[in-house]
Amino acid sequence: MTDLVLANARLIDPVTLTDQIGGLRVRDGAIADVWIGAEGKRPKGVTVIDCGGMCLAPGIVDIGVKVSEPGERHKESFRSAGRAAAAGGITTIVTRPDTTPPIDTPEVLEFVARRAALDSPVRVLPMAALTKGRQGHEMTEIGFLLDAGAVAFTDCDRVVTNTKVLARALTYARGLNALVIGHVQEPGLSEGAVATKGKFASLRGLPDVSPMAERMGLDRDISLLEMTGARYHIDQITTARALPALERAKRNGLDITAGVSIHHLTLNEFDVADYRTFFKLTPPLRSEDDRIAVIEAVKSGLIDIICSMHTPQDEESKRLPYEEAASGAVGLETLLPAALRLVHAGQIDLPRLFRALSLNPSHRLGLASGRLMAGAPADLVLFDPDAPFVLDRATLKSKSKNTPFDGARMQGKVLGTWVAGVEVSGRI
Amino acid sequence: MTFRAQHLLGIEPLHPTEITALLDLSDRYAEENRRGVRHKDVLAGLTQINMFFENSTRTQASFELAGKRLGADVMNMSMGQTSLKKGETLIDTALTLNAMHPDLLVVRHPNSGAVDLLAQKVNCAVLNAGDGRHEHPTQALLDALTIRRAKGRLHRLSIAICGDIAHSRVARSNITLLGKMENRIRLIAPPTLMPAGIAEFGCEVFDDMEKGLEGVDVVMMLRLQKERMDGGFIPSEREYFHRYGLDANKLKFAKPDAIVMHPGPMNRGVEIDGVIADDINRSVIQTQVEMGVAVRMAAMDLLARNLRERRVDNRPVLV
């Protein structure tokens, strides 16, 4: 394979937090060389792509993508999810085990790995359930699942309510140095709730939950971490009230990181407006104050990771009264343009954004990607941060079209996505 | 005439002049109902379907009577045990009905927002007869009419709404309507039954009933919605009655000529003392029921006028 040179690009480097013109050379699926300056090495016998001053960043690593295989392939398959990811500049998707059946045995995990290898143009790393059937009673075969390729263990949006079960699972996971991903919520409070307590929920007459339910879940899990010392990641921190507890836990040296979905960073509870079920998410959208606080936390690095929480749902499960409609939104293709809203609003700069989109998730999973440096895999995204467009959900590559951004004006188009040095978006 | 809406889904989208227009016409119907004047021509030839996904006797009867007085062909469907149990979605039910070309659809549903959803899928006029905890516009309008007739005006009144506000669509519609008409609204409830952020709607919030009732012109009691509670909002009905039930002692704190209202059905001895409910000098509860028919006649009359106009505008309609 001949070398590939990407020259004259704005290199967004999340390690050095710099944004400057330069180029890089790709050899054998890895980055061989990186340089700064518009001029550079353009040796003969290589393919040179002039990036025309557009942004080149490490490909996005998206933790928590629901691919509905096995069970609901009509909602999303590895092929459609992979193509959507490639179109969105995502080079690694880390899949959720909340499928039907759940991914809780090495056998099911092998099926997923095989399907993914066959059909997906981007890298797929599967997560497995923490407890059997995601029931919260008995831990899964964490060791076997690790051997089969599971990169993390999570019961997704189900909280393990039995503290003893969770404590044992965390202790056992620590012995294997496995990463556990939790959903922090006090289920007693949040049961049946579809909105965040406040003026909006009262106005619309929707069952609501106090944002404190997230803090209470977080407090419990932090105590368990002090007890067990496990490696722990929180899928989504969405409220201002939870941030001080997270900050304290990090300061006390616990092995804890946190993520947030792009939807909680760019939308608030009022976007639900007249019961628009495409805005029904888990946890529910929060107040504007919470949204701003969480953006600040991403900027400061307190919240480590931004993810899409890609959750495909078909029309039937969304065209129901709000309380009964399914929860979740697709996000693979809109993750980057939505995140760029924060950049255009001056709330975060590009290197810090890619620290949360690429470097931190990659680092947390122990991967080598997410960096623009020699030796790292050539997982890259080239994008125009300013190109405007109006999103038409019919054009999404996902099989399910349940995006909250339908008809939204957005900025930022992916020009090319490379996985191990191979262009996968079909745009170059 | 200033009422131009296609549906009556809630009080929130209405302008004060639209509310006044509705009430003015309701007033006329109320008088004519008393005199026994009938208007068989107003909705003649139109089909009204009452779809109740939640049990109701009073509201359904009121809508049925209103439709019949105006000459509509009225059909009642109680949806509790039919198609939804067979797995049909609300939207499919709506599309099925729509294909039968009804003109007025009166809908009650246990989920907030469900009537809005249904209204998006049909061509006829939809009247919200109560959706979850969201809105119950005809109830708020009949309450407003009752107040206006008793007090001679519908502005600058001090109105207390007491009881289970959290679970009440009646309270939400009333807060919206009375607020739009520039009244002072006081909400009285134990904190567990007070919705969050409600003070931001411009209401005064009280958990002490006697303080809340001080000097009010209207006392609006709400039913304790036991069927909507998933347990443990109040310790017991007798403690609730002691602290929040309307009796003669608490009513003393209101103005001497304050009227007492209740949307029904009443839990006597839980939120209201039977003696107060039956006191013809204070209680306007029976008037509320009477005004209910008049308000629903007016609402359907106005929606039918708009419907006819829209159909003329959109000719030819060949489906």
XYZ file of C-alpha atoms in Angstrom:
747
model
C 0.000 0.000 0.000
C 1.387 3.384 -0.950
C 1.739 6.065 1.644
C -0.942 8.694 1.995
C -0.131 12.309 2.775
C -2.749 14.688 4.086
C -1.255 18.132 3.648
C -2.254 21.715 4.306
C -4.771 20.840 7.036
C -5.751 22.513 10.300
C -4.443 19.867 12.672
C -6.694 19.630 15.724
C -4.470 18.025 18.311
C -6.261 17.092 21.563
C -3.001 16.069 23.260
C -1.158 19.369 22.919
C -4.474 21.294 22.661
C -3.220 23.052 19.533
C -4.927 23.993 16.299
C -2.431 24.809 13.540
C -1.763 24.212 9.863
C 0.244 21.122 9.098
C 0.117 17.677 7.570
C 0.700 14.037 8.231
C 1.771 10.890 6.449
C -0.009 7.571 6.772
C 1.814 4.294 6.299
C 0.447 0.783 6.869
C -2.686 2.009 8.617
C -0.828 4.132 11.123
C 0.338 7.723 11.309
C 4.002 7.678 10.316
C 4.895 11.319 10.581
C 3.276 14.634 11.575
C 4.576 18.107 10.740
C 3.584 21.699 11.244
C 3.470 24.246 8.408
C 1.694 24.532 5.080
C 4.746 23.393 3.223
C 5.929 19.967 4.034
C 7.313 16.755 2.872
C 5.719 15.708 -0.368
C 7.916 12.914 -1.538
C 7.259 11.141 -4.804
C 5.343 7.904 -5.019
C 2.721 8.860 -2.460
C -0.892 9.940 -2.723
C -1.166 13.537 -1.586
C -4.460 15.059 -0.554
C -4.472 18.813 -0.179
C -6.884 19.466 2.668
C -7.271 23.108 1.687
C -6.998 24.378 5.251
C -9.884 22.241 6.519
C -9.784 20.627 9.967
C -8.104 17.261 10.418
C -8.688 15.587 13.766
C -8.402 12.151 15.294
C -11.505 10.086 14.483
C -14.286 10.127 17.069
C -14.576 7.236 19.517
C -18.230 6.965 20.494
C -18.950 5.044 23.688
C -22.502 3.805 24.096
C -23.874 3.225 20.610
C -26.925 1.020 20.344
C -26.786 -1.216 17.296
C -30.003 -3.161 17.375
C -28.377 -6.481 16.453
C -29.290 -9.009 17.652
C -33.035 -8.655 17.960
C -34.180 -5.519 16.209
C -32.247 -5.351 12.996
C -35.047 -3.342 11.384
C -34.056 -0.458 13.657
C -30.298 -0.559 13.037
C -27.771 -3.067 11.718
C -23.995 -3.073 11.907
C -23.939 -2.086 8.256
C -26.246 0.913 8.656
C -24.717 2.013 11.954
C -21.213 1.665 10.515
C -22.098 3.731 7.474
C -23.750 6.351 9.640
C -20.663 6.487 11.831
C -18.371 6.840 8.812
C -20.545 9.672 7.514
C -20.333 11.351 10.917
C -16.560 11.163 11.340
C -16.736 8.405 13.945
C -14.030 5.797 13.513
C -14.784 3.571 16.507
C -18.196 2.704 17.883
C -18.420 1.076 21.273
C -21.694 -0.818 21.277
C -24.203 -1.230 24.073
C -25.392 -4.636 25.284
C -29.063 -3.624 25.738
C -30.120 -5.718 22.756
C -32.652 -8.544 22.592
C -31.282 -10.842 23.925
C -28.788 -8.812 25.939
C -25.111 -9.380 25.275
C -24.329 -11.206 28.484
C -22.522 -14.380 27.360
C -19.348 -14.911 25.319
C -21.459 -16.722 22.701
C -23.674 -13.708 22.010
C -20.634 -11.459 22.076
C -18.945 -13.594 19.426
C -22.023 -13.270 17.215
C -21.841 -9.503 17.553
C -18.114 -9.409 16.821
C -18.562 -11.564 13.733
C -21.463 -9.491 12.369
C -19.572 -6.285 13.045
C -16.389 -7.461 11.311
C -18.433 -8.499 8.285
C -20.543 -5.400 7.816
C -19.191 -2.328 9.522
C -16.798 0.030 7.734
C -15.641 1.495 11.066
C -14.152 -0.217 14.091
C -16.673 -1.830 16.433
C -15.814 -2.615 20.034
C -18.554 -4.374 21.960
C -19.497 -3.841 25.578
C -21.130 -6.627 27.585
C -23.750 -6.622 30.308
C -22.581 -6.358 33.899
C -25.325 -8.638 35.218
C -27.043 -11.584 33.556
C -29.981 -10.454 31.442
C -29.317 -6.930 32.759
C -31.510 -8.053 35.650
C -29.234 -6.872 38.435
C -29.157 -10.196 40.263
C -25.980 -12.012 39.204
C -22.794 -10.807 37.557
C -21.958 -12.028 34.057
C -18.872 -14.064 33.142
C -16.689 -10.989 33.159
C -13.473 -12.929 32.562
C -14.743 -14.933 29.596
C -16.366 -11.849 28.136
C -13.101 -9.927 28.407
C -11.352 -12.775 26.602
C -14.036 -12.635 23.906
C -13.325 -8.941 23.358
C -15.664 -6.980 25.628
C -14.125 -3.566 26.327
C -16.443 -2.566 29.183
C -19.336 -3.835 31.263
C -22.623 -2.032 31.662
C -26.308 -2.631 32.252
C -26.947 0.545 30.228
C -29.870 2.586 31.512
C -30.820 0.006 34.126
C -29.419 0.710 37.560
C -28.245 -2.274 39.586
C -30.430 -1.542 42.590
C -29.102 -4.348 44.755
C -26.036 -2.714 46.261
C -24.543 -6.019 47.344
C -24.686 -7.386 43.787
C -23.097 -4.220 42.418
C -20.399 -4.182 45.097
C -19.439 -7.771 44.245
C -19.480 -7.147 40.513
C -17.254 -4.078 40.980
C -14.876 -5.991 43.224
C -14.670 -8.872 40.766
C -14.188 -6.478 37.837
C -11.341 -4.757 39.665
C -9.534 -8.086 39.889
C -9.606 -8.278 36.101
C -8.959 -4.561 35.656
C -12.235 -4.357 33.701
C -13.970 -1.041 33.077
C -17.520 -0.788 34.431
C -19.912 1.796 33.029
C -22.824 2.889 35.167
C -25.984 4.928 34.772
C -26.396 7.106 37.833
C -29.979 7.532 38.904
C -32.039 6.829 42.002
C -34.569 4.472 40.418
C -37.088 4.856 43.221
C -37.405 8.538 42.398
C -37.139 8.344 38.640
C -39.553 5.469 38.063
C -42.180 6.466 35.521
C -40.732 9.938 35.057
C -40.392 11.336 31.532
C -39.416 14.939 32.301
C -37.210 16.906 34.664
C -39.003 18.453 37.630
C -39.652 22.123 37.037
C -41.793 24.662 35.308
C -41.894 22.857 31.972
C -42.965 19.483 33.355
C -45.615 21.191 35.476
C -46.911 23.115 32.478
C -47.140 20.020 30.323
C -48.457 17.796 33.088
C -45.782 15.143 32.624
C -44.551 12.773 35.361
C -41.283 14.313 36.490
C -38.159 13.509 38.451
C -35.953 15.833 40.432
C -32.421 16.306 39.055
C -31.304 15.221 42.536
C -32.047 11.623 41.535
C -28.865 11.736 39.432
C -26.803 13.071 42.355
C -28.147 10.390 44.665
C -27.203 7.657 42.193
C -23.765 9.202 41.799
C -23.220 9.469 45.545
C -24.028 5.810 46.014
C -21.716 4.703 43.228
C -18.871 6.880 44.514
C -19.188 5.221 47.908
C -19.048 1.820 46.251
C -15.930 2.864 44.357
C -14.235 3.917 47.574
C -15.132 0.493 48.881
C -14.071 -1.571 45.869
C -11.536 0.500 43.934
C -12.990 -0.473 40.560
C -12.435 1.354 37.265
C -15.646 3.217 36.667
C -17.144 5.411 33.993
C -20.513 7.172 34.216
C -22.378 7.118 30.936
C -24.045 10.518 31.347
C -23.794 13.323 33.860
C -26.471 15.834 32.912
C -27.155 18.018 35.950
C -25.295 20.811 37.723
C -26.058 19.260 41.091
C -24.014 16.153 40.326
C -20.858 18.009 39.304
C -19.412 18.877 42.746
C -19.698 15.233 43.826
C -17.901 14.116 40.670
C -15.204 16.703 41.184
C -14.634 15.546 44.777
C -14.466 11.906 43.735
C -11.831 12.715 41.122
C -9.860 14.832 43.559
C -9.895 11.950 46.040
C -8.139 9.805 43.478
C -10.934 7.408 42.544
C -10.628 5.822 39.113
C -13.738 7.547 37.810
C -14.600 9.291 34.554
C -17.844 10.681 33.208
C -19.529 11.268 29.891
C -22.451 13.276 28.598
C -24.622 12.854 25.537
C -24.493 15.461 22.828
C -28.228 15.980 23.191
C -27.932 17.077 26.801
C -25.214 19.506 25.725
C -27.193 21.120 22.929
C -30.878 20.840 23.905
C -32.935 21.598 26.981
C -36.310 20.585 28.383
C -38.176 23.310 26.504
C -37.214 21.717 23.180
C -39.800 19.039 23.936
C -42.360 21.805 23.266
C -45.669 20.217 22.273
C -44.817 16.696 23.326
C -42.280 16.025 20.581
C -41.327 12.444 21.307
C -38.074 12.615 19.295
C -36.830 14.682 22.238
C -37.713 12.005 24.765
C -34.418 10.767 26.167
C -33.029 8.878 29.151
C -32.384 10.779 31.360
C -34.905 13.436 30.295
C -33.638 16.730 28.893
C -32.643 19.157 31.631
C -32.972 22.847 32.387
C -30.891 25.452 30.576
C -28.879 26.071 33.771
C -27.931 22.404 33.860
C -26.977 22.450 30.194
C -24.658 25.430 30.655
C -23.063 23.903 33.760
C -22.408 20.643 31.954
C -20.793 22.452 28.991
C -18.482 24.219 31.452
C -17.611 20.847 32.959
C -16.681 19.462 29.537
C -14.554 22.517 28.881
C -12.709 22.183 32.178
C -12.238 18.441 31.692
C -14.360 17.455 34.694
C -16.632 15.635 32.285
C -14.272 13.602 30.145
C -16.279 12.281 27.258
C -18.979 13.404 24.835
C -20.960 10.602 23.228
C -23.923 10.351 20.894
C -25.967 7.872 22.993
C -27.143 6.680 19.594
C -30.466 4.920 20.227
C -32.409 3.948 17.096
C -36.187 3.759 17.463
C -38.666 3.130 14.678
C -41.569 5.455 13.897
C -44.116 3.202 15.576
C -42.424 3.311 18.935
C -42.204 7.129 18.770
C -45.664 7.933 17.387
C -47.359 7.479 20.727
C -48.441 9.738 23.567
C -45.299 11.189 25.172
C -45.423 9.074 28.322
C -45.743 5.873 26.324
C -43.316 6.643 23.498
C -39.920 4.962 23.368
C -36.932 6.883 24.658
C -33.718 7.772 22.823
C -32.428 9.472 19.687
C -30.050 8.579 16.879
C -26.875 10.619 16.934
C -24.001 9.138 14.962
C -24.278 11.489 11.994
C -25.247 14.575 13.981
C -22.713 14.206 16.806
C -20.037 16.330 15.157
C -22.223 19.119 13.682
C -24.159 19.353 16.952
C -20.932 19.501 18.953
C -19.689 22.243 16.641
C -22.623 24.346 17.841
C -20.688 24.666 21.098
C -17.601 25.763 19.174
C -19.535 28.306 17.122
C -21.161 29.617 20.295
C -17.670 30.177 21.712
C -18.265 27.738 24.555
C -15.381 25.396 23.768
C -12.474 25.297 21.309
C -11.829 22.573 18.767
C -8.883 20.837 20.497
C -10.823 20.606 23.766
C -13.849 19.329 21.893
C -11.792 16.545 20.336
C -10.240 15.773 23.681
C -13.771 14.819 24.751
C -14.789 13.207 21.465
C -11.645 11.248 20.565
C -8.725 11.315 22.976
C -10.451 10.725 26.311
C -12.748 7.866 25.237
C -9.834 6.215 23.476
C -7.606 6.653 26.502
C -10.274 5.357 28.862
C -10.621 2.166 26.836
C -6.856 1.753 26.607
C -6.782 2.286 22.836
C -3.977 3.895 20.878
C -6.261 6.021 18.717
C -7.530 9.522 19.408
C -4.158 11.173 18.845
C -2.368 12.887 15.968
C 1.072 11.460 16.525
C 3.447 9.058 14.920
C 2.577 5.477 15.788
C -1.123 6.096 16.432
C -3.631 4.359 14.154
C -4.582 6.461 11.144
C -8.179 6.951 12.332
C -8.919 10.443 11.103
C -11.705 12.833 10.285
C -11.441 15.736 7.853
C -14.209 18.303 8.166
C -15.287 21.785 7.271
C -16.370 23.305 10.596
C -18.349 26.130 8.998
C -20.251 24.575 6.074
C -23.941 25.225 6.743
C -26.781 22.821 6.035
C -30.340 22.068 7.069
C -30.683 18.544 8.362
C -33.221 16.374 6.586
C -33.740 13.213 8.597
C -34.649 11.236 5.492
C -31.038 11.547 4.338
C -29.610 9.889 7.457
C -27.835 6.617 6.857
C -29.195 5.098 10.041
C -32.159 2.810 9.479
C -34.032 4.726 12.164
C -34.552 8.432 11.615
C -35.451 9.521 15.136
C -33.241 12.583 15.339
C -34.220 15.644 17.352
C -32.350 17.789 14.812
C -34.719 17.270 11.875
C -35.017 20.588 10.062
C -32.349 22.156 12.268
C -29.780 24.552 10.831
C -26.367 23.125 11.521
C -22.773 23.868 10.633
C -20.003 21.392 9.996
C -19.670 18.800 7.286
C -17.486 15.713 7.294
C -15.320 15.665 4.170
C -13.574 12.372 4.779
C -13.207 9.648 7.404
C -10.237 7.285 7.502
C -10.074 4.061 9.487
C -6.588 2.568 9.593
C -5.667 4.795 6.670
C -8.601 3.726 4.498
C -11.245 6.267 3.531
C -14.652 4.883 4.584
C -17.147 7.688 4.095
C -17.016 7.406 0.308
C -16.582 11.144 -0.019
C -12.967 11.178 -1.185
C -66.124 37.060 16.011
C -62.565 36.583 17.113
C -62.365 32.851 17.762
C -60.485 31.419 14.799
C -58.983 28.177 16.078
C -59.441 24.827 14.399
C -59.384 22.851 17.634
C -59.943 23.498 21.310
C -56.965 21.632 22.745
C -56.187 23.838 25.698
C -56.436 27.279 27.224
C -52.753 28.002 26.596
C -53.082 28.907 22.888
C -56.144 31.123 23.422
C -56.009 34.894 23.408
C -58.026 36.755 26.092
C -60.361 38.086 23.402
C -61.023 34.537 22.237
C -61.834 33.528 25.793
C -64.218 36.475 26.089
C -65.864 35.588 22.782
C -66.393 32.016 23.950
C -67.806 33.148 27.265
C -70.139 35.697 25.662
C -71.679 33.060 23.441
C -71.828 30.619 26.355
C -73.718 33.211 28.352
C -76.326 33.434 25.615
C -76.693 29.684 25.443
C -76.997 29.496 29.219
C -79.905 31.942 29.177
C -81.604 30.187 26.304
C -81.146 26.782 27.932
C -83.021 28.116 30.928
C -85.831 29.393 28.731
C -85.995 26.095 26.901
C -85.025 27.577 23.535
C -83.578 24.906 21.262
C -81.141 25.355 18.399
C -81.474 22.203 16.375
C -80.071 23.932 13.306
C -76.653 24.975 14.620
C -74.924 21.622 14.282
C -77.540 20.015 12.047
C -76.013 17.454 9.731
C -72.754 17.318 11.666
C -71.451 14.228 13.388
C -70.000 14.463 16.866
C -68.035 11.545 18.254
C -67.203 11.378 21.937
C -64.100 9.256 22.442
C -63.351 8.631 26.072
C -60.211 6.649 26.764
C -60.808 7.294 30.432
C -64.053 6.746 32.293
C -66.294 9.741 32.613
C -69.962 10.187 33.281
C -70.414 13.885 33.856
C -68.233 15.357 31.131
C -69.383 12.842 28.563
C -73.043 13.477 29.390
C -72.450 17.215 29.231
C -70.835 17.024 25.786
C -73.526 14.654 24.554
C -76.309 16.919 25.735
C -74.615 19.981 24.286
C -74.282 18.291 20.903
C -77.874 17.070 20.913
C -79.258 20.471 21.871
C -77.515 21.906 18.832
C -78.800 19.181 16.552
C -75.618 17.156 15.984
C -75.664 13.403 15.490
C -73.831 12.263 18.597
C -72.045 8.976 18.971
C -70.352 7.794 22.150
C -67.368 5.500 22.072
C -65.899 4.346 25.318
C -62.412 3.333 24.307
C -61.305 1.857 27.609
C -61.857 -1.746 26.622
C -61.740 -1.757 22.840
C -59.136 -1.298 20.153
C -56.247 -0.101 22.304
C -56.439 -3.387 24.153
C -56.102 -5.129 20.809
C -52.824 -3.335 20.210
C -54.012 -0.550 17.936
C -52.113 2.685 18.451
C -53.809 5.966 19.190
C -52.828 7.300 15.774
C -54.359 4.333 13.968
C -57.552 4.790 15.930
C -57.535 8.445 14.923
C -56.950 7.642 11.259
C -59.703 5.040 11.291
C -62.174 7.493 12.746
C -61.015 10.227 10.412
C -61.829 8.037 7.453
C -65.458 8.057 8.623
C -65.490 11.866 8.273
C -66.709 13.017 11.668
C -67.020 16.772 12.170
C -66.414 17.147 15.882
C -64.273 14.833 17.921
C -64.429 15.089 21.704
C -61.509 13.254 23.273
C -60.435 12.384 26.772
C -57.220 10.439 27.313
C -55.176 9.450 30.374
C -51.842 10.660 28.856
C -50.797 14.303 28.777
C -50.450 15.491 25.189
C -52.373 12.567 23.680
C -55.204 14.767 22.395
C -52.709 17.119 20.693
C -51.160 14.091 19.001
C -54.520 12.861 17.800
C -55.523 16.312 16.539
C -52.495 16.357 14.216
C -53.866 13.380 12.321
C -57.495 14.307 11.669
C -59.319 16.867 9.532
C -62.213 17.536 11.876
C -62.381 19.822 14.890
C -61.025 18.258 18.075
C -62.158 19.234 21.562
C -59.973 18.231 24.461
C -62.151 16.786 27.211
C -59.107 16.254 29.433
C -55.652 14.811 28.698
C -53.707 13.369 31.601
C -52.575 16.127 33.909
C -52.271 18.623 31.093
C -55.442 20.549 30.179
C -59.204 20.443 30.492
C -60.198 23.609 28.651
C -63.998 23.365 28.763
C -63.842 22.918 32.533
C -61.774 26.090 32.900
C -64.167 27.948 30.611
C -67.238 26.830 32.529
C -65.539 27.812 35.778
C -64.750 31.215 34.294
C -68.333 31.661 33.151
C -69.638 30.697 36.578
C -67.319 33.211 38.230
C -68.189 35.944 35.756
C -71.915 35.460 36.323
C -71.569 35.332 40.098
C -69.087 38.187 40.478
C -70.018 40.316 37.498
C -66.472 40.335 36.170
C -63.547 38.045 35.393
C -60.584 40.231 36.241
C -58.958 41.571 39.379
C -60.454 38.837 41.499
C -58.561 36.970 44.158
C -59.087 33.277 43.496
C -57.871 30.383 45.620
C -57.380 26.968 44.038
C -57.084 24.325 46.748
C -56.236 20.681 46.844
C -54.567 18.165 44.589
C -52.977 20.602 42.152
C -50.159 18.264 41.106
C -52.465 15.722 39.500
C -55.070 18.157 38.236
C -55.559 19.215 34.639
C -58.448 21.363 35.868
C -55.996 23.353 37.978
C -53.577 23.843 35.073
C -56.252 25.077 32.686
C -57.731 27.322 35.364
C -54.360 28.800 36.322
C -53.719 29.589 32.664
C -57.143 31.042 31.991
C -57.495 33.084 35.172
C -53.938 34.338 34.729
C -54.644 35.459 31.164
C -57.682 37.379 32.436
C -55.518 39.119 35.045
C -56.672 37.684 38.329
C -54.687 36.986 41.480
C -54.284 33.269 41.865
C -53.477 31.601 45.152
C -52.633 27.925 45.224
C -53.198 26.008 48.420
C -52.000 22.426 48.796
C -49.723 20.243 50.896
C -46.217 20.467 49.377
C -46.485 16.904 48.061
C -49.434 17.886 45.886
C -47.950 21.171 44.618
C -46.266 20.943 41.195
C -42.650 22.153 40.929
C -41.928 25.628 39.606
C -45.575 26.626 39.755
C -44.780 29.975 41.383
C -43.137 30.969 38.091
C -46.600 31.033 36.527
C -47.367 34.080 38.660
C -49.254 32.280 41.415
C -48.936 32.714 45.153
C -48.241 29.415 46.851
C -49.564 28.501 50.315
C -49.419 25.364 52.379
C -51.524 26.867 55.140
C -55.140 26.915 54.032
C -56.324 29.621 56.386
C -53.647 32.042 55.255
C -54.277 31.155 51.641
C -57.997 31.788 51.885
C -57.635 35.182 53.491
C -59.783 37.700 51.648
C -60.370 35.686 48.479
C -63.416 36.175 46.240
C -63.542 32.633 44.942
C -62.649 29.314 46.558
C -62.088 26.605 43.989
C -61.739 23.163 45.484
C -60.204 20.247 43.616
C -60.915 16.574 43.893
C -58.282 14.399 45.510
C -57.314 12.282 42.489
C -56.732 9.001 44.198
C -56.612 7.122 40.888
C -53.659 9.196 39.642
C -51.576 8.794 42.766
C -48.918 6.140 42.948
C -49.068 6.124 46.719
C -48.113 8.180 49.698
C -48.823 11.816 48.853
C -50.863 12.360 52.023
C -50.870 10.401 55.275
C -54.629 9.835 55.423
C -57.896 11.278 54.200
C -58.930 12.369 57.677
C -55.714 14.324 58.194
C -56.142 15.820 54.735
C -59.688 16.896 55.564
C -58.535 18.384 58.830
C -55.841 20.491 57.192
C -57.119 21.090 53.643
C -60.819 20.181 53.607
C -63.110 23.174 53.175
C -65.384 23.596 56.151
C -67.236 26.537 57.707
C -64.287 27.477 59.914
C -61.794 27.763 57.100
C -64.288 29.450 54.809
C -64.571 32.288 57.353
C -61.168 33.497 56.225
C -62.429 34.180 52.727
C -64.508 37.262 51.895
C -68.048 37.068 53.286
C -69.459 36.852 49.775
C -66.880 34.390 48.458
C -68.283 31.638 46.294
C -67.330 27.969 46.584
C -66.645 25.869 43.493
C -65.811 22.243 42.814
C -65.378 20.548 39.421
C -66.927 17.317 40.691
C -67.278 14.529 41.416
C -66.921 15.496 45.073
C -65.414 13.426 47.852
C -67.576 14.737 50.667
C -65.698 14.748 53.931
C -62.325 14.555 52.151
C -61.801 17.870 50.390
C -65.113 19.544 51.151
C -67.617 19.430 53.978
C -71.048 18.365 52.724
C -72.682 21.292 54.506
C -70.626 23.801 52.541
C -71.183 21.983 49.272
C -74.946 22.176 49.790
C -75.056 25.775 51.056
C -77.039 27.537 48.350
C -75.718 30.908 49.472
C -72.079 29.983 48.924
C -71.834 26.951 46.698
C -72.136 27.385 42.925
C -71.342 23.752 42.212
C -74.671 23.068 40.525
C -74.325 26.245 38.438
C -70.965 24.927 37.242
C -72.670 21.812 35.893
C -75.299 23.960 34.193
C -72.672 26.250 32.649
C -70.803 23.192 31.452
C -73.478 22.413 28.894
C -73.632 26.043 27.730
C -69.859 26.351 27.367
C -69.631 23.123 25.402
C -72.458 24.264 23.135
C -70.611 27.528 22.497
C -67.288 25.814 21.880
C -68.742 23.343 19.413
C -70.760 26.063 17.708
C -67.664 28.211 17.140
C -65.492 25.305 16.042
C -68.202 24.168 13.625
C -68.369 27.661 12.082
C -64.608 27.612 11.552
C -64.837 24.088 10.181
C -67.464 25.078 7.623
C -65.440 28.099 6.570
C -62.320 26.016 6.155
C -64.184 23.489 4.057
C -65.534 26.212 1.795
C -62.027 27.647 1.418
C -60.583 24.304 0.519
C -63.088 23.306 -2.132
C -63.167 21.004 -3.912
C -62.667 18.302 -1.329
C -62.889 15.057 -3.212
C -61.398 12.267 -1.194
